[in-house]
PDB file of C-alpha atoms in Angstrom:
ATOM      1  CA  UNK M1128     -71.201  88.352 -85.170  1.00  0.00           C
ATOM      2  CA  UNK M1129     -67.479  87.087 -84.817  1.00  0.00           C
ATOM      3  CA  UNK M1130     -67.181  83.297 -85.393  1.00  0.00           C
ATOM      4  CA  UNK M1131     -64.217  80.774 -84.388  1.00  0.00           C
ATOM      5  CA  UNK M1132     -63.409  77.955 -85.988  1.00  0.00           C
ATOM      6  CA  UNK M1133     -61.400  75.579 -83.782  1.00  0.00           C
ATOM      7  CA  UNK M1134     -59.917  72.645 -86.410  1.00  0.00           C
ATOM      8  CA  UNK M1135     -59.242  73.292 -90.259  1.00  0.00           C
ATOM      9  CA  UNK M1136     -59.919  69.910 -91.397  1.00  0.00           C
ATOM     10  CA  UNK M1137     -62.531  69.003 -94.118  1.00  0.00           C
ATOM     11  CA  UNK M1138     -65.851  70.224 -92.705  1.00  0.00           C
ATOM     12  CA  UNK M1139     -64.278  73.041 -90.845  1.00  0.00           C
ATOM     13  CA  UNK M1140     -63.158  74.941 -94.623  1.00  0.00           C
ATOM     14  CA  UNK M1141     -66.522  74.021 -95.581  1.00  0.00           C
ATOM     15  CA  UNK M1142     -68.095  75.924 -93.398  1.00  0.00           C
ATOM     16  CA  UNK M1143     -65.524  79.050 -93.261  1.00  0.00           C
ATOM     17  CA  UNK M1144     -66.501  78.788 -97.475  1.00  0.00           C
ATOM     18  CA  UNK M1145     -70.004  78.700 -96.481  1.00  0.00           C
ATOM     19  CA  UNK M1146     -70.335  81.485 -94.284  1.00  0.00           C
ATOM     20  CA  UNK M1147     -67.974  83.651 -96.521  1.00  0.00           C
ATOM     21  CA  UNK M1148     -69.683  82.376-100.147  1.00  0.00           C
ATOM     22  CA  UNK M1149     -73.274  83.691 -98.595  1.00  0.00           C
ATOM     23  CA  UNK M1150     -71.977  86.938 -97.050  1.00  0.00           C
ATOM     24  CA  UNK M1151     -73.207  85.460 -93.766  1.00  0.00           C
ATOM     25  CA  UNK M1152     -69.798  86.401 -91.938  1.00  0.00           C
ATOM     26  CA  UNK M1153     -67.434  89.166 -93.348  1.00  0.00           C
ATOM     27  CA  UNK M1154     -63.525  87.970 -93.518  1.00  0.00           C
ATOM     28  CA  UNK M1155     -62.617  90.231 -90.514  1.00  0.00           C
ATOM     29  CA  UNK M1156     -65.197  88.748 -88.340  1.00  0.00           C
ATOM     30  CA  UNK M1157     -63.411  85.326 -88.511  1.00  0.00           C
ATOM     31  CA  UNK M1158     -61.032  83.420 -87.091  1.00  0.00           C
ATOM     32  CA  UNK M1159     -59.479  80.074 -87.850  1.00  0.00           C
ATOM     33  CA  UNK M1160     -57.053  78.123 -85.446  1.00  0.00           C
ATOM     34  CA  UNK M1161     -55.445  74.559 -85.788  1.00  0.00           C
ATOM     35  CA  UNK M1162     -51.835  72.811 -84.997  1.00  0.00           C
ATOM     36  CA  UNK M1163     -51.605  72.350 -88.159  1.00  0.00           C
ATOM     37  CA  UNK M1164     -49.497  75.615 -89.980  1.00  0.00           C
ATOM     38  CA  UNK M1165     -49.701  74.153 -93.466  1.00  0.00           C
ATOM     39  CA  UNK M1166     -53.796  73.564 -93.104  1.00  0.00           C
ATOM     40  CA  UNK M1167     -54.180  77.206 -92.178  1.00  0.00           C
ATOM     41  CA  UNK M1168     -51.779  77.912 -94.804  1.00  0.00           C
ATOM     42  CA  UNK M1169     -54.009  76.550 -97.433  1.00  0.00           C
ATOM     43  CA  UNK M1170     -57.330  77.827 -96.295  1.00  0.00           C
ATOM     44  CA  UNK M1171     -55.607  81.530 -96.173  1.00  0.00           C
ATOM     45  CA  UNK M1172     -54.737  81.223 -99.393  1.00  0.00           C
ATOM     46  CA  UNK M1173     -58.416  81.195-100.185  1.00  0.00           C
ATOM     47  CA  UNK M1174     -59.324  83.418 -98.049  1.00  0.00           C
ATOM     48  CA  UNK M1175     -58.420  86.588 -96.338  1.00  0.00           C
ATOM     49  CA  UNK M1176     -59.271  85.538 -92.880  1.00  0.00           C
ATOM     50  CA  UNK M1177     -57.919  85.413 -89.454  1.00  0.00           C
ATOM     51  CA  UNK M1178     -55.774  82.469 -88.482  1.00  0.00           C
ATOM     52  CA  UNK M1179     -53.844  81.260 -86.101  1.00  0.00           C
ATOM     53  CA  UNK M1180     -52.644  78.022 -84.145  1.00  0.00           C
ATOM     54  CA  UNK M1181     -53.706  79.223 -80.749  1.00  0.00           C
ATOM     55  CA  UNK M1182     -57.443  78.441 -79.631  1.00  0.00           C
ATOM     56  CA  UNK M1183     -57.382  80.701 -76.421  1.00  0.00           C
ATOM     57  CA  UNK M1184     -56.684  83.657 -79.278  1.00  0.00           C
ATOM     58  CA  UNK M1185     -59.566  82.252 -81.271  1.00  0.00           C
ATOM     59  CA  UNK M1186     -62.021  82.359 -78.002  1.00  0.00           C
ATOM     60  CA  UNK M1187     -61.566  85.457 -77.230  1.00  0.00           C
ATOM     61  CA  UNK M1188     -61.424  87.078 -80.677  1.00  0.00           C
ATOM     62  CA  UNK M1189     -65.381  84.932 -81.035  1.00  0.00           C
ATOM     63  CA  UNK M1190     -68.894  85.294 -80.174  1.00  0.00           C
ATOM     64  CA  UNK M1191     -69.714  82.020 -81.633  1.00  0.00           C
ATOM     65  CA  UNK M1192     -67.046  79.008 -81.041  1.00  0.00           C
ATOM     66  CA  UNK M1193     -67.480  76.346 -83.542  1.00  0.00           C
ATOM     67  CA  UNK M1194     -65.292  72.924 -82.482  1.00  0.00           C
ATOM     68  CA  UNK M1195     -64.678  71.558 -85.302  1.00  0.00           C
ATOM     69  CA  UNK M1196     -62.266  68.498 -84.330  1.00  0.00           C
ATOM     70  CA  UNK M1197     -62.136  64.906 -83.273  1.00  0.00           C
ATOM     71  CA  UNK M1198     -64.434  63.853 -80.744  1.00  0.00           C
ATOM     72  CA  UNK M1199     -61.400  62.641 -78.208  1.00  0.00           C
ATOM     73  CA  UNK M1200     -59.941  66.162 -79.193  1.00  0.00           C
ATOM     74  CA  UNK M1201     -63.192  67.822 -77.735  1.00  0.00           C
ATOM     75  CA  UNK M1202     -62.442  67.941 -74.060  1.00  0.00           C
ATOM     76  CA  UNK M1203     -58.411  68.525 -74.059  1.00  0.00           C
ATOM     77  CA  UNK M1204     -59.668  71.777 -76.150  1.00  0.00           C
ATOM     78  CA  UNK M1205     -62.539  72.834 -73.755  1.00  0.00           C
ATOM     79  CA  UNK M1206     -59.866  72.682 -71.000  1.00  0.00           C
ATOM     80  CA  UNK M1207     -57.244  74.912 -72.742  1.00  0.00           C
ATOM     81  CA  UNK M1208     -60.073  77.268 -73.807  1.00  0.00           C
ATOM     82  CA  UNK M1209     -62.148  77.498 -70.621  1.00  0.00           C
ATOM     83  CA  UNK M1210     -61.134  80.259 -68.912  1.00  0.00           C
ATOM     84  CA  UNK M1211     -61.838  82.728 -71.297  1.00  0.00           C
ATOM     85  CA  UNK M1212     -64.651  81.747 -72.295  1.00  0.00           C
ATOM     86  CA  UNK M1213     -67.930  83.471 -70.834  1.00  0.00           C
ATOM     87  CA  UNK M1214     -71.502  83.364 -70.562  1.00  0.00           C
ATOM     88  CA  UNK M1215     -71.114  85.875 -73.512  1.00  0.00           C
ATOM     89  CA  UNK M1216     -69.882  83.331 -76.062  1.00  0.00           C
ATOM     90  CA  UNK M1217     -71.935  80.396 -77.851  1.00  0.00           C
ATOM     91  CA  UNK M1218     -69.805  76.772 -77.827  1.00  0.00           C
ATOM     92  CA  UNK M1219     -71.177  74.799 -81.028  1.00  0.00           C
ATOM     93  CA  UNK M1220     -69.506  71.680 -81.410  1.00  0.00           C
ATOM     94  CA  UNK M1221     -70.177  69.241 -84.758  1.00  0.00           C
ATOM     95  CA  UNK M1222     -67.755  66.305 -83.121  1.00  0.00           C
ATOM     96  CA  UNK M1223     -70.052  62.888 -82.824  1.00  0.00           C
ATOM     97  CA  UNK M1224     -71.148  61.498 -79.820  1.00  0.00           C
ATOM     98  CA  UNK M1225     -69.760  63.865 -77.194  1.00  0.00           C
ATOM     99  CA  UNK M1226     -73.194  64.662 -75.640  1.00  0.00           C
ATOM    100  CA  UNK M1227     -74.338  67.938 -74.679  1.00  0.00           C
ATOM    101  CA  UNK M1228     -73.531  67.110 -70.555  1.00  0.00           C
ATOM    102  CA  UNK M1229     -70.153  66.317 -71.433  1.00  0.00           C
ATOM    103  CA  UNK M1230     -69.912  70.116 -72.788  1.00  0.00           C
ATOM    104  CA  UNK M1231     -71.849  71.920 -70.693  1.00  0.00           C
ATOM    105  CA  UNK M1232     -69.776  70.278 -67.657  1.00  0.00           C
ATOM    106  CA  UNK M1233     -66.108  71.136 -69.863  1.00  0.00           C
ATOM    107  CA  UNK M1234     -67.114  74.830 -69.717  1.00  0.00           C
ATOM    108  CA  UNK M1235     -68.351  77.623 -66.922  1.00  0.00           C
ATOM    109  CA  UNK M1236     -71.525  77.611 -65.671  1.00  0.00           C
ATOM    110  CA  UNK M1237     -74.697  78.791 -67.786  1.00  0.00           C
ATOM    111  CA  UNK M1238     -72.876  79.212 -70.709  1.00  0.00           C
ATOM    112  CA  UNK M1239     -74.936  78.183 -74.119  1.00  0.00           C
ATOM    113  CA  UNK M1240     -74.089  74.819 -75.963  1.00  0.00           C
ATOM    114  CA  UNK M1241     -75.264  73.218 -78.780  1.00  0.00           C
ATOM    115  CA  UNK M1242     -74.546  70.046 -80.996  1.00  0.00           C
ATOM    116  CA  UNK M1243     -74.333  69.728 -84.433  1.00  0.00           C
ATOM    117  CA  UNK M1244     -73.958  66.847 -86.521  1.00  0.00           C
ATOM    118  CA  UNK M1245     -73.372  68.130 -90.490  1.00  0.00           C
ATOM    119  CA  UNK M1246     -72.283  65.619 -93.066  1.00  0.00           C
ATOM    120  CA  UNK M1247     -69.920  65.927 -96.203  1.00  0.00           C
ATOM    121  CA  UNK M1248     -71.735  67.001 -98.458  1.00  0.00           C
ATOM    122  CA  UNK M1249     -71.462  70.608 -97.079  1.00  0.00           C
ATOM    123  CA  UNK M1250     -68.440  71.191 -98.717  1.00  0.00           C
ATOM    124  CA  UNK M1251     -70.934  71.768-102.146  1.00  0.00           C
ATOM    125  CA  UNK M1252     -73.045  73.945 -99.870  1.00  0.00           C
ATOM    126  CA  UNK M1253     -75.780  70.503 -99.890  1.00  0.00           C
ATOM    127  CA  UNK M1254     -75.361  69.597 -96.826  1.00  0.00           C
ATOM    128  CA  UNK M1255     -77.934  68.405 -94.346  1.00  0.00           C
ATOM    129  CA  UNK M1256     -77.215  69.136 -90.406  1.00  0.00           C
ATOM    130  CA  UNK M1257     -79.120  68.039 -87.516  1.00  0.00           C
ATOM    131  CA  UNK M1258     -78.608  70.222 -83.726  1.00  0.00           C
ATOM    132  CA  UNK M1259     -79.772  70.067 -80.495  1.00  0.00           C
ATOM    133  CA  UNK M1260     -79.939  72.292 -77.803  1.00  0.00           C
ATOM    134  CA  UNK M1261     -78.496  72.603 -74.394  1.00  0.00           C
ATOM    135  CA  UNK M1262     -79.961  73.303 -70.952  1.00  0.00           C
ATOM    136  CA  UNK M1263     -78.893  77.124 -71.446  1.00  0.00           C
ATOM    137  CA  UNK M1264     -79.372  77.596 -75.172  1.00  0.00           C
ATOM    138  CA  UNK M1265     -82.457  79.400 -75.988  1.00  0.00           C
ATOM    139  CA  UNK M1266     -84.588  80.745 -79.159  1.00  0.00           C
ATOM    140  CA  UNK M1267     -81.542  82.891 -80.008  1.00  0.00           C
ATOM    141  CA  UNK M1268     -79.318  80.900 -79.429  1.00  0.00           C
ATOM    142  CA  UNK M1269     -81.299  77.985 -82.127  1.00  0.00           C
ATOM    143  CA  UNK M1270     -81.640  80.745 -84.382  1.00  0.00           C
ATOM    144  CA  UNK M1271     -77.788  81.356 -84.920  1.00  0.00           C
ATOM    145  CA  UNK M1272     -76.711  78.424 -85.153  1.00  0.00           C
ATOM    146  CA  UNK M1273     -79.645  77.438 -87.586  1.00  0.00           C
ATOM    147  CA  UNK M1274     -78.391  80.506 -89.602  1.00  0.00           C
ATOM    148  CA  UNK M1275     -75.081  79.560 -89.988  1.00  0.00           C
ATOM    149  CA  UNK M1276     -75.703  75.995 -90.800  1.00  0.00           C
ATOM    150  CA  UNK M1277     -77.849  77.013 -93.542  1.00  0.00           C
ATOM    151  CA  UNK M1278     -74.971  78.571 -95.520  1.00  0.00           C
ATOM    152  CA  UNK M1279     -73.868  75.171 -96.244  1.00  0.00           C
ATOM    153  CA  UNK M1280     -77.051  72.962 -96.514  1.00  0.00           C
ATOM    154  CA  UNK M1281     -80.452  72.451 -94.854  1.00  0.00           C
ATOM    155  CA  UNK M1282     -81.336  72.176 -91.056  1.00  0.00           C
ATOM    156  CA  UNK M1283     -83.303  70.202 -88.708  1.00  0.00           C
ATOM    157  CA  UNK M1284     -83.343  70.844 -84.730  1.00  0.00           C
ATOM    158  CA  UNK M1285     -83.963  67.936 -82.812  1.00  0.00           C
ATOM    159  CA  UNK M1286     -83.817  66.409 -79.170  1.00  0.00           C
ATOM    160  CA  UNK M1287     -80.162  64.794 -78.449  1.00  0.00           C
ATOM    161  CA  UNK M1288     -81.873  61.433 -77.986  1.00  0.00           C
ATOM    162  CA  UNK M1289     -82.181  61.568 -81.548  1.00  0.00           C
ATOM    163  CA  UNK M1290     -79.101  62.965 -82.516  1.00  0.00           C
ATOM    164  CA  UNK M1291     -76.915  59.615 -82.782  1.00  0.00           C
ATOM    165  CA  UNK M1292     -79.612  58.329 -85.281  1.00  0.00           C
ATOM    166  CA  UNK M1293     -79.212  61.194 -87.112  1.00  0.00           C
ATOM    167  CA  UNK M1294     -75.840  60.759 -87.091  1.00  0.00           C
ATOM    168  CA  UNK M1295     -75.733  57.233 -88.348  1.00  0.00           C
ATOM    169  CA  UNK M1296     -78.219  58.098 -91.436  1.00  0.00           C
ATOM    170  CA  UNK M1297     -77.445  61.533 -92.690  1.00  0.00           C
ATOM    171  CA  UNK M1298     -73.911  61.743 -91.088  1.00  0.00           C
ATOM    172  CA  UNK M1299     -72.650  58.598 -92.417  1.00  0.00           C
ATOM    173  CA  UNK M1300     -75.309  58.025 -94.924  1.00  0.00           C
ATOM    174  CA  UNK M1301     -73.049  59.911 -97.479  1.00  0.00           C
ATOM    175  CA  UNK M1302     -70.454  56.924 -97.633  1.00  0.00           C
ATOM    176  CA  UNK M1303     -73.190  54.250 -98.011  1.00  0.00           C
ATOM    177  CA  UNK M1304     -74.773  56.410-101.079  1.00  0.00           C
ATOM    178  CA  UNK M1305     -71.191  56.454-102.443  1.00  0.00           C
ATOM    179  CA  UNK M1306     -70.812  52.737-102.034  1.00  0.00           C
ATOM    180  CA  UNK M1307     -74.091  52.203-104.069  1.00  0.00           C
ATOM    181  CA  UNK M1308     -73.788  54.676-106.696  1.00  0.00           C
ATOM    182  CA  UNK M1309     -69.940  52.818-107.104  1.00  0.00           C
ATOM    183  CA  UNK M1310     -71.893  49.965-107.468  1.00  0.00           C
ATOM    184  CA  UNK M1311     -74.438  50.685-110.442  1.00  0.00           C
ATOM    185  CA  UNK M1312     -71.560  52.506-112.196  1.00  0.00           C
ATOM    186  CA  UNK M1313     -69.815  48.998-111.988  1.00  0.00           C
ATOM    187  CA  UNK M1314     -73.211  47.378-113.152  1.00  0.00           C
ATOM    188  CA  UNK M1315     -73.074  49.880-116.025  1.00  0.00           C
ATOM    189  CA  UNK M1316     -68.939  49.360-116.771  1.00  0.00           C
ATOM    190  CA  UNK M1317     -70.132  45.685-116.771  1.00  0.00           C
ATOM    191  CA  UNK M1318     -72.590  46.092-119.522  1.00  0.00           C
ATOM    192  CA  UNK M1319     -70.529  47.874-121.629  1.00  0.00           C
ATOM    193  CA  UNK M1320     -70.149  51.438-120.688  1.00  0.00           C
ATOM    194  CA  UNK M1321     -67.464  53.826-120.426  1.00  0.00           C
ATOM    195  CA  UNK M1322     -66.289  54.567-117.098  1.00  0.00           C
ATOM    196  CA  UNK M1323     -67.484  57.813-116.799  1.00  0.00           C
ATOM    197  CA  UNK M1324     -70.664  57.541-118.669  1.00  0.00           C
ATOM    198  CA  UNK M1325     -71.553  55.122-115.981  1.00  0.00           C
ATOM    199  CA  UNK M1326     -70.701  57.290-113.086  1.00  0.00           C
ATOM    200  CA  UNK M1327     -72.223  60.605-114.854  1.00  0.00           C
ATOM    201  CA  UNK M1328     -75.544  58.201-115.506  1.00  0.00           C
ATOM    202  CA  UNK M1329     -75.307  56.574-112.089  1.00  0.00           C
ATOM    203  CA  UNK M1330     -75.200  59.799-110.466  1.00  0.00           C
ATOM    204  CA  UNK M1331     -77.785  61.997-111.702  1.00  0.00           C
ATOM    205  CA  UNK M1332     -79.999  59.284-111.615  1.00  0.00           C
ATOM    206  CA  UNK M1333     -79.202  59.201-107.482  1.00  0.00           C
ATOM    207  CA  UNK M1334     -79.307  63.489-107.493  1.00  0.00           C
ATOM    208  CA  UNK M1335     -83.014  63.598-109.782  1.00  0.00           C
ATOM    209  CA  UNK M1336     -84.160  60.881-107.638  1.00  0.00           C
ATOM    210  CA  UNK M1337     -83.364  62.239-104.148  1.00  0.00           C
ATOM    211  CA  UNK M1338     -84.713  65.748-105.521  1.00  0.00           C
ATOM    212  CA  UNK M1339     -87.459  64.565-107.237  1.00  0.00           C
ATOM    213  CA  UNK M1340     -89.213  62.765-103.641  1.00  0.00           C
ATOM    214  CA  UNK M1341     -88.436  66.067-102.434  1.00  0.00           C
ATOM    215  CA  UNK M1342     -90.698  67.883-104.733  1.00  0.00           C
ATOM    216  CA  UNK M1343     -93.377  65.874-104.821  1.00  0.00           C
ATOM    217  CA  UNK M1344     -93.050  64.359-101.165  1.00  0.00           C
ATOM    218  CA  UNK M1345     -94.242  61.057-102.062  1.00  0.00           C
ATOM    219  CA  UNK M1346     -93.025  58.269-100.499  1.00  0.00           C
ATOM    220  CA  UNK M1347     -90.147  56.106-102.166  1.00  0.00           C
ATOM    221  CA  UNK M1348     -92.172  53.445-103.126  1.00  0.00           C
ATOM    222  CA  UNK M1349     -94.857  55.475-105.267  1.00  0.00           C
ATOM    223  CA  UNK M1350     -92.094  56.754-107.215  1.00  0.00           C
ATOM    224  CA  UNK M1351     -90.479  52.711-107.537  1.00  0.00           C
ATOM    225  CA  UNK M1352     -93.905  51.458-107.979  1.00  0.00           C
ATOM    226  CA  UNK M1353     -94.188  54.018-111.036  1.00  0.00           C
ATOM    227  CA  UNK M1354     -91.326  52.620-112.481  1.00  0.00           C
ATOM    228  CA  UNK M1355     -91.651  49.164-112.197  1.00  0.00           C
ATOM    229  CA  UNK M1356     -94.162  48.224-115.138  1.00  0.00           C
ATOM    230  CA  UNK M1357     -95.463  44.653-115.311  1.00  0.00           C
ATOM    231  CA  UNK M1358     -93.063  42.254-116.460  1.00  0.00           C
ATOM    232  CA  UNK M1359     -90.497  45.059-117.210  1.00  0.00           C
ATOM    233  CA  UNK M1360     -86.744  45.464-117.228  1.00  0.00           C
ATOM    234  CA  UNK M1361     -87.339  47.356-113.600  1.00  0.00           C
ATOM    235  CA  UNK M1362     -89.301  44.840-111.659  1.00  0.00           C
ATOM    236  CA  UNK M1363     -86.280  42.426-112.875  1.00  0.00           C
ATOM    237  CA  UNK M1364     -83.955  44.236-111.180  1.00  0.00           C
ATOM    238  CA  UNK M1365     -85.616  45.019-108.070  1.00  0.00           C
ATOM    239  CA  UNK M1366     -86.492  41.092-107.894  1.00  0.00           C
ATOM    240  CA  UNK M1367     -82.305  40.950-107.435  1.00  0.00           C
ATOM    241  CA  UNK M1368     -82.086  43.370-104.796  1.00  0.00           C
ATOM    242  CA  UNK M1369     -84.667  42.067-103.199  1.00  0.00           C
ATOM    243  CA  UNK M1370     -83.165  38.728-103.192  1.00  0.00           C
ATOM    244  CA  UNK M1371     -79.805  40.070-101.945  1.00  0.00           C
ATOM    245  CA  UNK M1372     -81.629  41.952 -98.897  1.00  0.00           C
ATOM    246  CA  UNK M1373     -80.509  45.133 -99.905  1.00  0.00           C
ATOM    247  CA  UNK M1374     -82.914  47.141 -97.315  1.00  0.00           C
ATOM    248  CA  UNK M1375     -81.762  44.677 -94.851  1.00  0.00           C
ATOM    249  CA  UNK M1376     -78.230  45.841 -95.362  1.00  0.00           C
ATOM    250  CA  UNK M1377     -78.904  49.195 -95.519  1.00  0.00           C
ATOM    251  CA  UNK M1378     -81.301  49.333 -91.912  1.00  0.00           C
ATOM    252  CA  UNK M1379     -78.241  47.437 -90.804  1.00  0.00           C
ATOM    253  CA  UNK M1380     -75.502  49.713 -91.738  1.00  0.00           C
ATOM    254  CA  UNK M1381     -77.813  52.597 -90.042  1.00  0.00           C
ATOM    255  CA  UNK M1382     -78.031  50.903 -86.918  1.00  0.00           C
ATOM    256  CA  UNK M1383     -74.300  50.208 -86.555  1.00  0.00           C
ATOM    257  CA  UNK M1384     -73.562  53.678 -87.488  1.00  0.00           C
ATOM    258  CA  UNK M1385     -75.918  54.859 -85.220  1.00  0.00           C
ATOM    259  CA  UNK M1386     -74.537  52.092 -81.625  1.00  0.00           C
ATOM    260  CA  UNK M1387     -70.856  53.336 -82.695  1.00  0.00           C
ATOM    261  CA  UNK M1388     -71.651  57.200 -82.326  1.00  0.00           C
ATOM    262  CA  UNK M1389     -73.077  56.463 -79.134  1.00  0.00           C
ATOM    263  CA  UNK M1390     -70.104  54.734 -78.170  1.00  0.00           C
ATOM    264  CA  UNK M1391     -67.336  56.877 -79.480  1.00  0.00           C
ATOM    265  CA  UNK M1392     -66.547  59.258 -76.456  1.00  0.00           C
ATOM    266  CA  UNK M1393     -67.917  56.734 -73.482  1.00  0.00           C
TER     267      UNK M1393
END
């Protein structure tokens, strides 16, 4: 399997890393092309790959086309490409809110497309990416493109109605996360800590938290309810958030992520 990688930005050297760090793709077998020399510079450095600043080179070097650039980049790229690709080739594209029709209708007839949306945290391989499938993608087709996106995280496959939401939570979710842990680390500064005890206690509190509701799969509030003895130092706390309408926020910062992806290539 050859693979293209159209845009060298942040997540697309994560997942060139990815695919080379599990052996999924040999060196040879891929191909890297962006405007930007100095970008492809860098991520040769690292790695002996193919690179390159012209995409129609990239397309026809690929089996699998990964788009890996701005959503208003999507369709000025799909034009320069088009004509070489073929119904051999899979498009993938991880750019928000440019919906499946808008891709299938930027490329020749028949020709397999899928969406992605991956989040940050791929770049430490712990990523978490949802995709959906277009008219002409198949079993195959799913299976590739959940095989690659393993090498940097988990997976989900889901319809494109629910791909914006997915955006919104796990695509942005990663910023909100930061914006709390920030905040206990503060909390912590405020009471006295160092600095970076407070951010090295903030955070693997977040990390064993996350992974331990994955373990067990209970639901959030067993594990708070567990926590929270009766008249304790926990239940205090939570009182405050509670009071602040923290969960309110946080539905609310979903849901605005999620109407803005919708939004972003209409």
């Amino acid at each position: 399997m050859k693979v293209a990688v159209i845009g060298a930005g942040a997540m697309g050297s994560a997942l060139v890393t990815g695919f080379l760090e599990t052996g999924l793709v040999q060196p040879g077998d891929l191909f890297v092309s962006d405007p930007d020399g100095g970008a492809l510079a860098a991520l040769g450095q690292k790695h002996p790959i193919n690179t390159g600043t012209d995409n129609k080179e990239a397309v026809r070097f690929a089996d699998v086309v990964i788009l890996a650039v701005k959503p208003a980049v999507v369709k000025p790229v799909l034009k320069e490409v088009a004509p070489f690709i073929t119904t051999e080739h899979l498009i993938v594209s991880i750019a928000a809110g440019v919906s499946l029709s808008v891709l299938e209708e930027s490329v020749p007839a028949e020709v397999p497309v899928v969406r992605v949306m991956p989040n940050i945290p791929a770049l430490i391989g712990e990523g978490m990416a949802a995709i959906a499938l277009g008219k002409n993608a198949g079993a195959s087709e799913r299976k590739t493109v959940e095989t690659l996106f393993a090498a940097v995280g988990k997976v989900v496959t889901l319809s494109e109605k629910d791909l914006d939401a997915a955006t919104g939570l796990s695509g942005c979710g990663p910023a909100f996360l930061a914006i709390i842990l920030e905040a206990l680390a503060d909390g912590g500064v405020k009471m006295g800590l160092s600095r970076q005890l407070a951010m090295e206690l903030a955070a693997q509190t977040m990390i064993g938290t996350a992974r331990m509701i994955q373990v067990t799969g209970e639901h959030p509030a067993v594990l708070k309810d567990r926590v929270c003895s009766p008249g304790g130092s926990t239940i205090c706390g939570v009182h405050v958030l509670e009071e602040g309408g923290l969960r309110g926020i946080l539905m609310g910062a979903v849901e605005a992520a999620v109407k803005r992806s919708g939004k972003l290539c209409k």
